[in-house]
Short mmCIF file of C-alpha atoms in Angstrom, two decimals:
data_model
loop_
_atom_site.label_atom_id
_atom_site.label_comp_id
_atom_site.label_asym_id
_atom_site.label_seq_id
_atom_site.Cartn_x
_atom_site.Cartn_y
_atom_site.Cartn_z
CA MET H 22 68.04 -37.47 43.58
CA GLU H 23 67.28 -33.89 44.57
CA PRO H 24 67.00 -33.07 48.21
CA CYS H 25 63.46 -33.14 49.58
CA CYS H 26 63.57 -29.48 50.61
CA THR H 27 64.42 -28.41 47.06
CA VAL H 28 61.43 -30.25 45.62
CA MET H 29 59.14 -28.73 48.22
CA SER H 30 60.50 -25.27 47.49
CA ARG H 31 59.78 -25.61 43.76
CA THR H 32 56.29 -26.99 44.42
CA LEU H 33 55.56 -24.09 46.74
CA ALA H 34 56.77 -21.62 44.14
CA VAL H 35 54.49 -23.10 41.43
CA PHE H 36 51.57 -23.00 43.85
CA LEU H 37 52.21 -19.35 44.71
CA VAL H 38 52.39 -18.40 41.03
CA LEU H 39 49.12 -20.15 40.29
CA HIS H 40 47.49 -18.64 43.35
CA LEU H 41 48.62 -15.16 42.41
CA GLY H 42 47.26 -15.70 38.90
CA VAL H 43 43.87 -16.73 40.25
CA ILE H 44 43.85 -13.75 42.60
CA SER H 45 44.81 -11.44 39.72
CA SER H 46 42.03 -12.81 37.49
CA MET H 47 39.55 -12.38 40.30
CA ALA H 48 40.73 -8.88 41.02
CA GLN H 49 40.24 -7.70 37.42
CA GLN H 50 37.51 -8.89 35.09
CA ASN H 51 37.41 -7.97 31.40
CA GLU H 52 34.07 -7.57 29.59
CA GLN H 53 32.94 -6.43 26.13
CA ARG H 54 29.72 -4.74 25.12
CA ILE H 55 28.37 -3.70 21.70
CA GLY H 56 26.18 -0.60 21.57
CA ILE H 57 24.06 0.93 18.80
CA ALA H 58 23.90 4.71 18.47
CA GLY H 59 20.57 6.04 19.64
CA GLN H 60 19.84 2.98 21.78
CA GLU H 61 20.95 2.09 25.30
CA VAL H 62 23.52 -0.27 26.80
CA THR H 63 24.19 -1.58 30.28
CA LEU H 64 27.78 -1.99 31.46
CA PRO H 65 28.35 -4.64 34.18
CA CYS H 66 29.84 -4.30 37.63
CA THR H 67 29.96 -8.05 38.20
CA GLY H 68 30.69 -9.50 41.62
CA ILE H 69 29.85 -6.51 43.78
CA PRO H 70 27.83 -7.34 46.92
CA SER H 71 24.41 -5.86 47.49
CA ASP H 72 24.13 -2.58 49.40
CA SER H 73 23.48 -4.44 52.63
CA GLY H 74 26.76 -6.31 52.22
CA LEU H 75 28.87 -3.19 51.74
CA THR H 76 30.69 -1.65 54.68
CA ARG H 77 30.58 2.04 55.41
CA ASP H 78 34.08 2.55 54.14
CA THR H 79 33.47 0.73 50.82
CA VAL H 80 34.01 2.98 47.79
CA VAL H 81 32.46 2.16 44.38
CA THR H 82 33.84 4.08 41.42
CA TRP H 83 33.01 4.25 37.71
CA MET H 84 35.76 5.48 35.41
CA TYR H 85 35.80 6.33 31.71
CA SER H 86 39.38 5.81 30.49
CA ASP H 87 41.33 7.18 33.48
CA ALA H 88 38.78 9.79 34.56
CA VAL H 89 36.34 9.24 37.42
CA ILE H 90 32.76 9.90 36.29
CA TRP H 91 30.82 8.51 39.29
CA ARG H 92 31.69 7.64 42.91
CA MET H 93 29.73 6.23 45.84
CA GLU H 94 30.96 6.12 49.41
CA ASN H 95 29.62 6.22 53.00
CA ASN H 96 26.56 4.14 52.17
CA ASN H 97 24.99 5.77 49.11
CA GLN H 98 26.69 9.14 49.38
CA TYR H 99 27.81 9.73 45.78
CA TRP H 100 28.76 12.37 43.28
CA LYS H 101 28.95 12.67 39.50
CA LYS H 102 31.55 14.38 37.45
CA PRO H 103 29.97 16.79 34.95
CA ALA H 104 30.33 15.13 31.57
CA ALA H 105 28.28 14.56 28.42
CA ILE H 106 27.67 10.92 29.23
CA ILE H 107 26.41 11.63 32.75
CA GLY H 108 23.32 13.40 31.45
CA ARG H 109 22.36 10.23 29.58
CA SER H 110 23.36 7.64 32.19
CA GLU H 111 22.45 6.26 35.54
CA VAL H 112 23.92 3.73 37.99
CA LYS H 113 21.58 1.08 39.32
CA SER H 114 21.57 1.26 43.11
CA SER H 115 21.43 -2.49 43.68
CA THR H 116 23.91 -3.82 41.09
CA LYS H 117 25.92 -0.65 40.44
CA GLU H 118 25.61 -1.34 36.67
CA LEU H 119 26.08 1.72 34.47
CA LYS H 120 23.17 2.26 32.06
CA VAL H 121 23.89 4.64 29.16
CA GLN H 122 20.98 5.89 27.05
CA LYS H 123 20.91 7.48 23.59
CA LEU H 124 24.37 6.21 22.78
CA GLU H 125 26.72 8.30 20.67
CA LEU H 126 29.83 7.25 18.80
CA SER H 127 31.93 9.28 21.22
CA ASP H 128 30.72 7.07 24.09
CA ALA H 129 32.94 4.20 22.89
CA GLY H 130 35.93 3.41 25.06
CA ILE H 131 37.07 1.62 28.24
CA TYR H 132 34.78 1.76 31.30
CA THR H 133 35.98 0.48 34.66
CA CYS H 134 33.96 -0.31 37.77
CA LYS H 135 36.08 -0.46 40.97
CA TYR H 136 35.32 -1.37 44.54
CA GLY H 137 38.08 -2.31 46.94
CA SER H 138 40.64 -4.41 45.12
CA HIS H 139 38.07 -5.66 42.61
CA GLN H 140 37.47 -4.07 39.23
CA VAL H 141 35.48 -4.84 36.08
CA ARG H 142 36.94 -3.45 32.87
CA THR H 143 34.47 -3.17 29.95
CA SER H 144 35.34 -2.36 26.32
CA LEU H 145 32.39 -0.56 24.71
CA HIS H 146 32.15 -0.64 20.87
CA VAL H 147 29.54 1.69 19.35
CA PHE H 148 28.07 1.32 15.84
CA LYS H 149 25.94 3.91 14.11
CA LEU H 150 23.78 2.92 11.14
CA THR H 151 22.00 5.56 9.08
CA ILE H 152 19.83 5.11 5.99
CA SER H 153 19.16 7.74 3.36
CA LEU H 154 15.79 9.54 3.22
CA ASP H 155 15.10 8.38 6.79
CA GLY H 156 14.10 4.99 5.44
CA LEU H 157 11.03 6.38 3.59
CA PHE H 158 11.37 5.48 -0.08
CA LEU H 159 9.33 5.45 -3.25
CA GLN H 160 9.31 2.49 -5.57
CA ASN H 161 12.49 2.22 -7.72
CA GLU H 162 14.55 4.52 -5.50
CA VAL H 163 18.05 3.43 -4.47
CA PRO H 164 18.85 3.50 -0.71
CA GLU H 165 22.25 4.28 0.75
CA LEU H 166 23.41 2.86 4.08
CA THR H 167 26.20 4.37 6.14
CA LEU H 168 27.76 2.32 8.95
CA MET H 169 30.15 4.09 11.29
CA HIS H 170 31.89 2.55 14.28
CA LYS H 171 34.19 3.56 17.09
CA SER H 172 36.07 1.09 19.22
CA PRO H 173 38.71 1.12 21.97
CA VAL H 174 40.85 -1.08 19.71
CA PRO H 175 41.01 -1.29 15.90
CA LEU H 176 38.72 -3.82 14.19
CA SER H 177 40.97 -5.65 11.76
CA ASP H 178 38.54 -7.78 9.74
CA LEU H 179 35.09 -6.21 9.97
CA SER H 180 32.58 -7.69 7.51
CA ILE H 181 28.99 -6.64 6.79
CA THR H 182 26.08 -8.74 5.51
CA LEU H 183 22.63 -7.32 4.71
CA PHE H 184 19.34 -9.23 4.93
CA ASN H 185 16.06 -7.86 3.59
CA SER H 186 12.62 -8.22 5.16
CA ASN H 187 12.34 -11.74 3.69
CA LYS H 188 15.62 -12.80 5.37
CA ASN H 189 17.37 -13.02 2.01
CA ILE H 190 20.92 -11.74 1.56
CA VAL H 191 20.99 -8.45 -0.33
CA THR H 192 23.56 -7.98 -3.06
CA LEU H 193 25.27 -4.59 -2.85
CA GLU H 194 25.68 -2.41 -5.92
CA THR H 195 28.70 -0.53 -4.56
CA GLU H 196 30.64 -0.49 -1.30
CA ASP H 197 32.96 2.27 -0.09
CA LYS H 198 35.16 1.44 2.91
CA SER H 199 37.28 3.59 5.16
CA PRO H 200 38.77 2.71 8.60
CA GLN H 201 35.68 3.73 10.56
CA LYS H 202 33.03 4.24 7.87
CA TYR H 203 31.27 1.99 5.36
CA ILE H 204 28.95 3.36 2.64
CA LEU H 205 26.71 0.76 1.01
CA ASN H 206 24.56 1.39 -2.08
CA LEU H 207 21.75 -1.05 -2.80
CA LYS H 208 19.62 -1.91 -5.83
CA LYS H 209 16.30 -0.28 -6.71
CA LEU H 210 13.61 -0.99 -4.17
CA GLU H 211 10.25 -2.62 -4.82
CA ALA H 212 7.07 -2.22 -2.81
CA ALA H 213 7.52 -5.78 -1.51
CA ASP H 214 10.84 -4.78 0.12
CA SER H 215 9.06 -2.93 2.92
CA GLY H 216 9.75 -4.32 6.37
CA THR H 217 12.51 -4.82 8.92
CA TRP H 218 15.99 -5.29 7.47
CA THR H 219 19.07 -6.56 9.31
CA CYS H 220 22.68 -5.46 9.06
CA GLN H 221 24.95 -8.19 10.42
CA VAL H 222 28.35 -6.96 11.62
CA HIS H 223 31.10 -9.52 12.22
CA SER H 224 34.69 -9.24 13.42
CA GLY H 225 37.11 -11.95 14.46
CA SER H 226 39.45 -9.78 16.53
CA PRO H 227 38.01 -8.64 18.80
CA GLN H 228 35.14 -11.09 18.60
CA ILE H 229 32.03 -9.18 17.44
CA ASN H 230 28.84 -10.61 15.99
CA LYS H 231 26.05 -8.03 16.11
CA ASN H 232 22.73 -7.69 14.27
CA ILE H 233 21.47 -4.16 13.70
CA SER H 234 17.81 -3.94 12.69
CA PHE H 235 16.35 -1.01 10.77
CA ALA H 236 13.02 -0.23 9.12
CA VAL H 237 12.53 0.25 5.38
CA LYS H 238 9.25 1.62 4.03
CA VAL H 239 8.66 1.63 0.27
CA LEU H 240 5.60 3.52 -0.95
CA GLY H 241 4.31 2.22 -4.24
CA PHE H 242 1.92 -0.07 -6.05
CA GLN H 243 1.09 -3.67 -5.41
CA ASN H 244 0.53 -3.89 -9.19
CA PRO H 245 3.49 -4.67 -11.43
CA GLU H 246 5.34 -1.62 -12.69
CA SER H 247 3.77 -2.20 -16.10
CA GLU H 248 0.97 -4.56 -17.11
CA ARG H 249 -1.46 -5.16 -19.95
CA LYS H 250 -5.22 -5.45 -19.82
CA TYR H 251 -7.36 -6.67 -22.68
CA ALA H 252 -10.89 -5.66 -23.66
CA THR H 253 -13.30 -5.93 -26.57
CA VAL H 254 -15.15 -3.06 -28.18
CA ASP H 255 -18.41 -2.05 -26.40
CA SER H 256 -17.59 -4.11 -23.31
CA PRO H 257 -17.01 -2.57 -19.83
CA VAL H 258 -13.54 -2.57 -18.28
CA ILE H 259 -12.19 -1.55 -14.87
CA LEU H 260 -8.61 -0.33 -14.40
CA SER H 261 -7.26 -0.52 -10.84
CA TRP H 262 -4.08 0.48 -9.03
CA HIS H 263 -3.61 -0.93 -5.52
CA LEU H 264 -1.52 1.29 -3.24
CA ASN H 265 0.34 -0.07 -0.21
CA PHE H 266 0.31 2.98 2.09
CA LYS H 267 -2.10 1.27 4.49
CA LYS H 268 -0.12 -1.94 4.52
CA ILE H 269 3.14 -0.25 5.47
CA LYS H 270 1.44 2.30 7.77
CA TRP H 271 2.63 5.33 5.80
CA ASN H 272 1.86 8.30 8.04
CA GLU H 273 2.63 11.04 5.53
CA GLY H 274 0.42 12.91 3.05
CA ILE H 275 0.81 11.97 -0.62
CA THR H 276 -0.68 13.20 -3.89
CA GLY H 277 -1.08 11.67 -7.32
CA GLN H 278 -2.80 11.73 -10.68
CA LEU H 279 -4.01 9.42 -13.43
CA ASN H 280 -3.04 10.23 -17.02
CA TRP H 281 -3.88 8.63 -20.37
CA LYS H 282 -2.16 8.80 -23.73
CA GLN H 283 -2.96 6.73 -26.80
CA GLN H 284 0.64 6.28 -27.89
CA GLU H 285 4.03 6.57 -26.25
CA SER H 286 4.85 9.72 -28.20
CA ALA H 287 1.40 11.32 -27.79
CA ASN H 288 0.48 14.05 -25.32
CA ALA H 289 -0.84 12.87 -21.97
CA HIS H 290 -4.36 13.77 -20.83
CA GLU H 291 -5.08 14.04 -17.11
CA LEU H 292 -8.15 12.02 -16.15
CA LEU H 293 -8.18 12.59 -12.39
CA ASP H 294 -6.01 13.67 -9.48
CA PHE H 295 -6.12 12.47 -5.90
CA ASN H 296 -4.61 13.07 -2.49
CA ILE H 297 -4.25 10.90 0.59
CA THR H 298 -3.96 12.54 3.99
CA ALA H 299 -1.71 11.40 6.83
CA GLN H 300 -4.84 9.88 8.40
CA GLY H 301 -5.38 7.73 5.30
CA GLU H 302 -8.36 9.66 3.90
CA GLN H 303 -8.53 9.46 0.10
CA HIS H 304 -9.99 12.21 -2.10
CA GLU H 305 -10.35 12.08 -5.91
CA THR H 306 -11.26 14.78 -8.43
CA LYS H 307 -12.33 14.10 -12.00
CA LYS H 308 -10.38 16.30 -14.44
CA SER H 309 -11.54 15.19 -17.91
CA SER H 310 -15.00 15.89 -19.33
CA HIS H 311 -14.64 14.57 -22.89
CA PHE H 312 -13.27 11.15 -21.94
CA LEU H 313 -16.14 8.85 -20.93
CA PHE H 314 -15.23 7.11 -17.67
CA GLU H 315 -16.58 6.67 -14.15
CA ILE H 316 -15.12 6.56 -10.64
CA PRO H 317 -16.81 3.60 -8.92
CA GLU H 318 -18.55 4.46 -5.68
CA THR H 319 -17.54 1.20 -4.02
CA LYS H 320 -14.04 -0.21 -4.50
CA PRO H 321 -11.33 -1.92 -2.45
CA GLU H 322 -9.51 0.14 0.18
CA SER H 323 -6.35 2.00 -0.88
CA THR H 324 -7.25 1.68 -4.56
CA ILE H 325 -7.31 4.12 -7.47
CA GLU H 326 -9.91 2.84 -9.91
CA VAL H 327 -11.69 3.98 -13.08
CA LYS H 328 -14.39 2.25 -15.12
CA LEU H 329 -14.96 2.56 -18.86
CA PRO H 330 -18.66 1.57 -19.33
CA ARG H 331 -18.30 0.90 -23.06
CA VAL H 332 -14.84 0.63 -24.46
CA HIS H 333 -14.17 2.31 -27.80
CA PHE H 334 -11.35 1.26 -30.05
CA ASP H 335 -9.65 4.62 -29.53
CA HIS H 336 -9.74 4.15 -25.73
CA SER H 337 -6.70 1.96 -26.06
CA GLY H 338 -3.34 3.22 -24.88
CA GLN H 339 -1.39 3.79 -21.66
CA TYR H 340 -3.11 4.63 -18.39
CA GLN H 341 -0.43 5.88 -16.00
CA CYS H 342 -0.98 6.32 -12.26
CA GLN H 343 1.63 8.51 -10.57
CA LEU H 344 2.40 9.05 -6.88
CA ALA H 345 4.21 12.13 -5.59
CA TYR H 346 5.88 12.60 -2.21
CA LYS H 347 8.15 15.52 -1.27
CA GLY H 348 8.99 16.27 -4.90
CA ARG H 349 9.75 12.63 -5.75
CA HIS H 350 7.64 10.47 -8.06
CA THR H 351 6.89 6.85 -8.82
CA GLN H 352 4.41 5.41 -11.28
CA SER H 353 2.70 2.29 -12.57
CA LYS H 354 0.99 1.96 -15.92
CA ILE H 355 -1.65 -0.28 -17.46
CA GLU H 356 -1.65 -0.66 -21.23
CA LEU H 357 -5.17 -1.27 -22.50
CA VAL H 358 -5.36 -3.39 -25.66
CA VAL H 359 -8.75 -3.29 -27.45
CA MET H 360 -9.98 -5.78 -30.06
CA LYS H 361 -12.68 -5.31 -32.71
CA VAL H 362 -14.01 -7.47 -35.55
CA SER H 363 -15.99 -6.62 -38.70
CA ALA H 364 -17.07 -8.12 -42.03
CA ASN H 365 -17.07 -6.97 -45.64
CA PRO H 366 -19.71 -7.09 -46.97
CA VAL H 367 -21.97 -7.01 -43.95
CA GLY H 368 -24.96 -9.31 -44.02
CA PRO H 369 -25.90 -12.94 -44.66
CA LEU H 370 -23.52 -15.05 -46.68
CA SER H 371 -25.16 -16.34 -49.85
CA ARG H 372 -24.31 -19.74 -51.22
CA GLY H 373 -21.31 -19.63 -53.49
CA SER H 374 -20.27 -16.14 -52.45
CA ASN H 375 -17.35 -14.97 -50.26
CA MET H 376 -16.97 -12.64 -47.31
CA THR H 377 -13.93 -11.00 -45.68
CA LEU H 378 -13.69 -11.06 -41.88
CA ILE H 379 -11.41 -8.44 -40.29
CA CYS H 380 -9.91 -8.68 -36.80
CA GLU H 381 -7.92 -5.74 -35.44
CA VAL H 382 -6.28 -4.85 -32.12
CA SER H 383 -4.79 -1.63 -30.92
CA GLY H 384 -1.06 -2.22 -31.16
CA PRO H 385 1.72 -2.65 -30.98
CA LEU H 386 1.85 -6.28 -29.89
CA SER H 387 4.76 -7.97 -28.20
CA SER H 388 7.02 -10.20 -30.27
CA ASN H 389 5.48 -13.36 -28.80
CA ALA H 390 1.86 -12.42 -29.61
CA HIS H 391 -0.25 -13.06 -32.71
CA LEU H 392 -3.85 -13.06 -33.94
CA ARG H 393 -5.79 -16.13 -35.06
CA TRP H 394 -9.05 -16.52 -36.99
CA GLU H 395 -10.82 -19.87 -36.75
CA ARG H 396 -14.28 -21.28 -37.35
CA VAL H 397 -15.87 -22.92 -34.32
CA ASN H 398 -16.15 -26.68 -34.94
CA GLY H 399 -14.40 -26.09 -38.22
CA THR H 400 -11.43 -27.82 -39.82
CA GLN H 401 -7.73 -27.05 -39.83
CA SER H 402 -8.17 -25.25 -43.13
CA ASP H 403 -10.45 -22.73 -41.40
CA ILE H 404 -7.56 -21.44 -39.22
CA LYS H 405 -5.42 -18.50 -40.17
CA ASN H 406 -2.66 -16.90 -38.04
CA SER H 407 -1.17 -13.45 -38.37
CA LYS H 408 2.50 -12.76 -38.86
CA GLN H 409 4.72 -11.33 -36.16
CA HIS H 410 3.84 -7.76 -35.09
CA GLU H 411 0.70 -7.73 -37.29
CA VAL H 412 -2.20 -5.97 -35.55
CA LYS H 413 -4.76 -6.66 -38.29
CA LEU H 414 -5.76 -10.02 -39.73
CA GLU H 415 -8.17 -10.60 -42.63
CA VAL H 416 -9.59 -13.94 -43.75
CA ASN H 417 -11.71 -14.70 -46.81
CA ILE H 418 -14.46 -17.18 -46.02
CA SER H 419 -17.15 -19.02 -47.96
CA ALA H 420 -18.63 -20.97 -45.02
CA ALA H 421 -21.22 -19.57 -42.65
CA GLY H 422 -21.13 -20.21 -38.91
CA LEU H 423 -19.49 -18.87 -35.77
CA TRP H 424 -16.00 -17.47 -36.32
CA SER H 425 -13.65 -16.45 -33.50
CA CYS H 426 -10.65 -14.16 -33.42
CA HIS H 427 -8.11 -14.83 -30.64
CA LEU H 428 -5.20 -12.81 -29.35
CA ILE H 429 -2.58 -15.35 -28.25
CA GLU H 430 0.52 -14.49 -26.25
CA ASP H 431 3.02 -17.17 -25.21
CA ASN H 432 0.46 -19.85 -26.11
CA ASP H 433 -1.96 -18.19 -23.67
CA GLU H 434 -5.26 -16.94 -25.04
CA LYS H 435 -5.59 -13.39 -23.73
CA ILE H 436 -8.85 -12.34 -25.37
CA SER H 437 -11.36 -13.59 -27.96
CA LEU H 438 -14.14 -11.99 -29.96
CA HIS H 439 -16.79 -13.89 -31.95
CA TYR H 440 -18.48 -13.01 -35.23
CA TYR H 441 -21.49 -14.99 -36.39
CA VAL H 442 -21.77 -15.30 -40.14
CA GLU H 443 -25.39 -16.03 -41.01
CA GLU H 444 -26.20 -18.13 -44.03
CA ALA H 445 -28.67 -16.53 -46.41
CA PRO H 446 -32.12 -18.30 -46.63
CA VAL H 447 -32.91 -20.46 -49.68
CA TRP H 448 -35.43 -18.00 -51.08
CA ILE H 449 -32.77 -15.34 -51.02
CA ASN H 450 -30.54 -17.63 -53.03
CA TYR H 451 -33.39 -18.05 -55.55
CA VAL H 452 -33.93 -14.33 -55.57
CA VAL H 453 -30.26 -13.78 -56.09
CA THR H 454 -30.16 -16.40 -58.83
CA GLY H 455 -33.27 -14.96 -60.43
CA ALA H 456 -31.88 -11.48 -60.13
CA SER H 457 -28.67 -12.67 -61.71
CA ILE H 458 -30.57 -14.33 -64.59
CA ALA H 459 -32.86 -11.34 -65.00
CA GLY H 460 -29.88 -9.09 -64.95
CA SER H 461 -28.19 -11.18 -67.62
CA VAL H 462 -31.35 -11.19 -69.77
CA LEU H 463 -31.71 -7.48 -69.31
CA VAL H 464 -28.13 -6.92 -70.32
CA LEU H 465 -28.60 -9.18 -73.34
CA ALA H 466 -31.78 -7.33 -74.31
CA LEU H 467 -30.04 -4.05 -73.99
CA VAL H 468 -27.22 -5.31 -76.17
CA CYS H 469 -29.71 -6.54 -78.77
CA LEU H 470 -31.59 -3.25 -78.74
CA CYS H 471 -28.35 -1.43 -79.19
CA ILE H 472 -27.40 -3.64 -82.11
CA ILE H 473 -30.85 -3.32 -83.78
CA SER H 474 -30.85 0.40 -83.23
CA GLY H 475 -27.40 0.67 -84.73
CA VAL H 476 -28.39 -1.40 -87.76
CA ARG H 477 -31.50 0.68 -88.33
CA ARG H 478 -29.54 3.88 -88.09
CA GLN H 479 -27.08 2.51 -90.62
CA GLN H 480 -29.91 1.53 -92.99
CA ARG H 481 -31.51 4.97 -92.72
CA ARG H 482 -28.22 6.61 -93.58
CA GLN H 483 -27.74 4.39 -96.63
CA ARG H 484 -31.35 5.00 -97.85
CA ALA H 485 -30.89 8.72 -97.48
CA LYS H 486 -27.69 8.55 -99.51
CA ARG H 487 -29.46 6.60 -102.35
CA MET H 488 -32.34 9.10 -102.47
CA GLU H 489 -29.88 11.95 -102.59
CA ARG H 490 -28.10 10.34 -105.52
CA ALA H 491 -31.43 9.76 -107.30
CA ARG H 492 -32.49 13.39 -106.97
CA GLN H 493 -29.15 14.52 -108.28
CA TYR H 494 -29.51 12.16 -111.25
CA LEU H 495 -32.96 13.52 -112.14
CA LEU H 496 -31.77 17.09 -111.94
CA ASP H 497 -28.87 16.29 -114.22
CA ASN H 498 -31.20 14.67 -116.85
CA LYS H 499 -33.69 17.55 -116.88
CA THR H 500 -30.92 20.04 -117.53
CA CYS H 501 -29.79 18.09 -120.58
CA GLN H 502 -33.32 18.00 -122.25
CA CYS H 503 -33.74 21.74 -121.94
CA GLN H 504 -30.57 22.38 -123.79
CA HIS H 505 -31.73 20.35 -126.82
#
């Protein structure tokens, strides 16, 4: 058994070591703060008494690395060392916390607050996130994010996750990494992407988990990028483009125009141009005089709209609305598909006769669209469908009634147009029958007359020939008698 004094000596030694460790931990406190460039951060000076608890000989000092940047002594007598950070910082009089505004990457480092034997050591990590075009995009543009960071110690396993305004993770197109700089390229933006995005930065050593929020504004159309609208000949149609500049509070002036072309390869014709001021005032100017359309006096806010009072078949084609901002453009188009129907011959359908109904749309149609003729309340035999990509469908009919032509796309009826085939009255049938019989009799009479006339002409020729022969015979006989 060890002597009692030896055991007590060892116990005392362990106690002193533990006590010194507690004193050391109390004397120096380590903190960590994450700052975002352009924002502000407050660095702690934890544990310092209030001003009333400080003695006259207490000295409070703020240091950046090993350089003194601020000192207070003799009850609020202090000085500042001229430095870039001092012009953007202040020390709170009550807590002696250091508040740094408009952070810069160069502000990262070790900050130490000292008073007496106590000190608080803070590691400041600064991240700077920039977005291309100042976060003001047009539809279909591709943003680029640049994340830079500066830390007192290297960040070994920094990872970045992006969330869009709907809190969904954004898949990156490309990512370029360097020790202190990350360049992230995203996919094309849509108008619905406008809002507050979040860049989540994570590191395991040192422990960092920081969300950096940034604004994304996408100027564009609430319409799809391309859509189809269907109309029938002689009916009115309204074409509308809904802009989102009010919704996203776009405080910049923009211009635009509306063009029309009948086919993809045809020349475009400008129908109107417009401009929207920074105050949201919208002005439109009609540019075409030969194209019959109207600008409605009343329409929804933030909308470009035209009305065709009576659609013609050749009004079909692409109507393209284009926005322009600082030399960049985005557009949305509406393809107008027009249907017309006709009959050959035109008029009532007589009993026993046929008629051809013609249905035609301005093409081309998509691969999953077709035309269909059918008789209302008719039978299956009265239905006829077009082949793929056919824009004209003809059907021969012998039954009067209401016939309908449908444009069907993905089993969805997009548009229909009716044609009423009127049955000819009975007296017309009699007239037609009588006319047919009279015509036949007349033809037969004409044939008979022609035959009789031909026969008579033949008989007259034969009689003339016989008389000629008789005269010649008499002349020959008279000559003979004279000679005797």
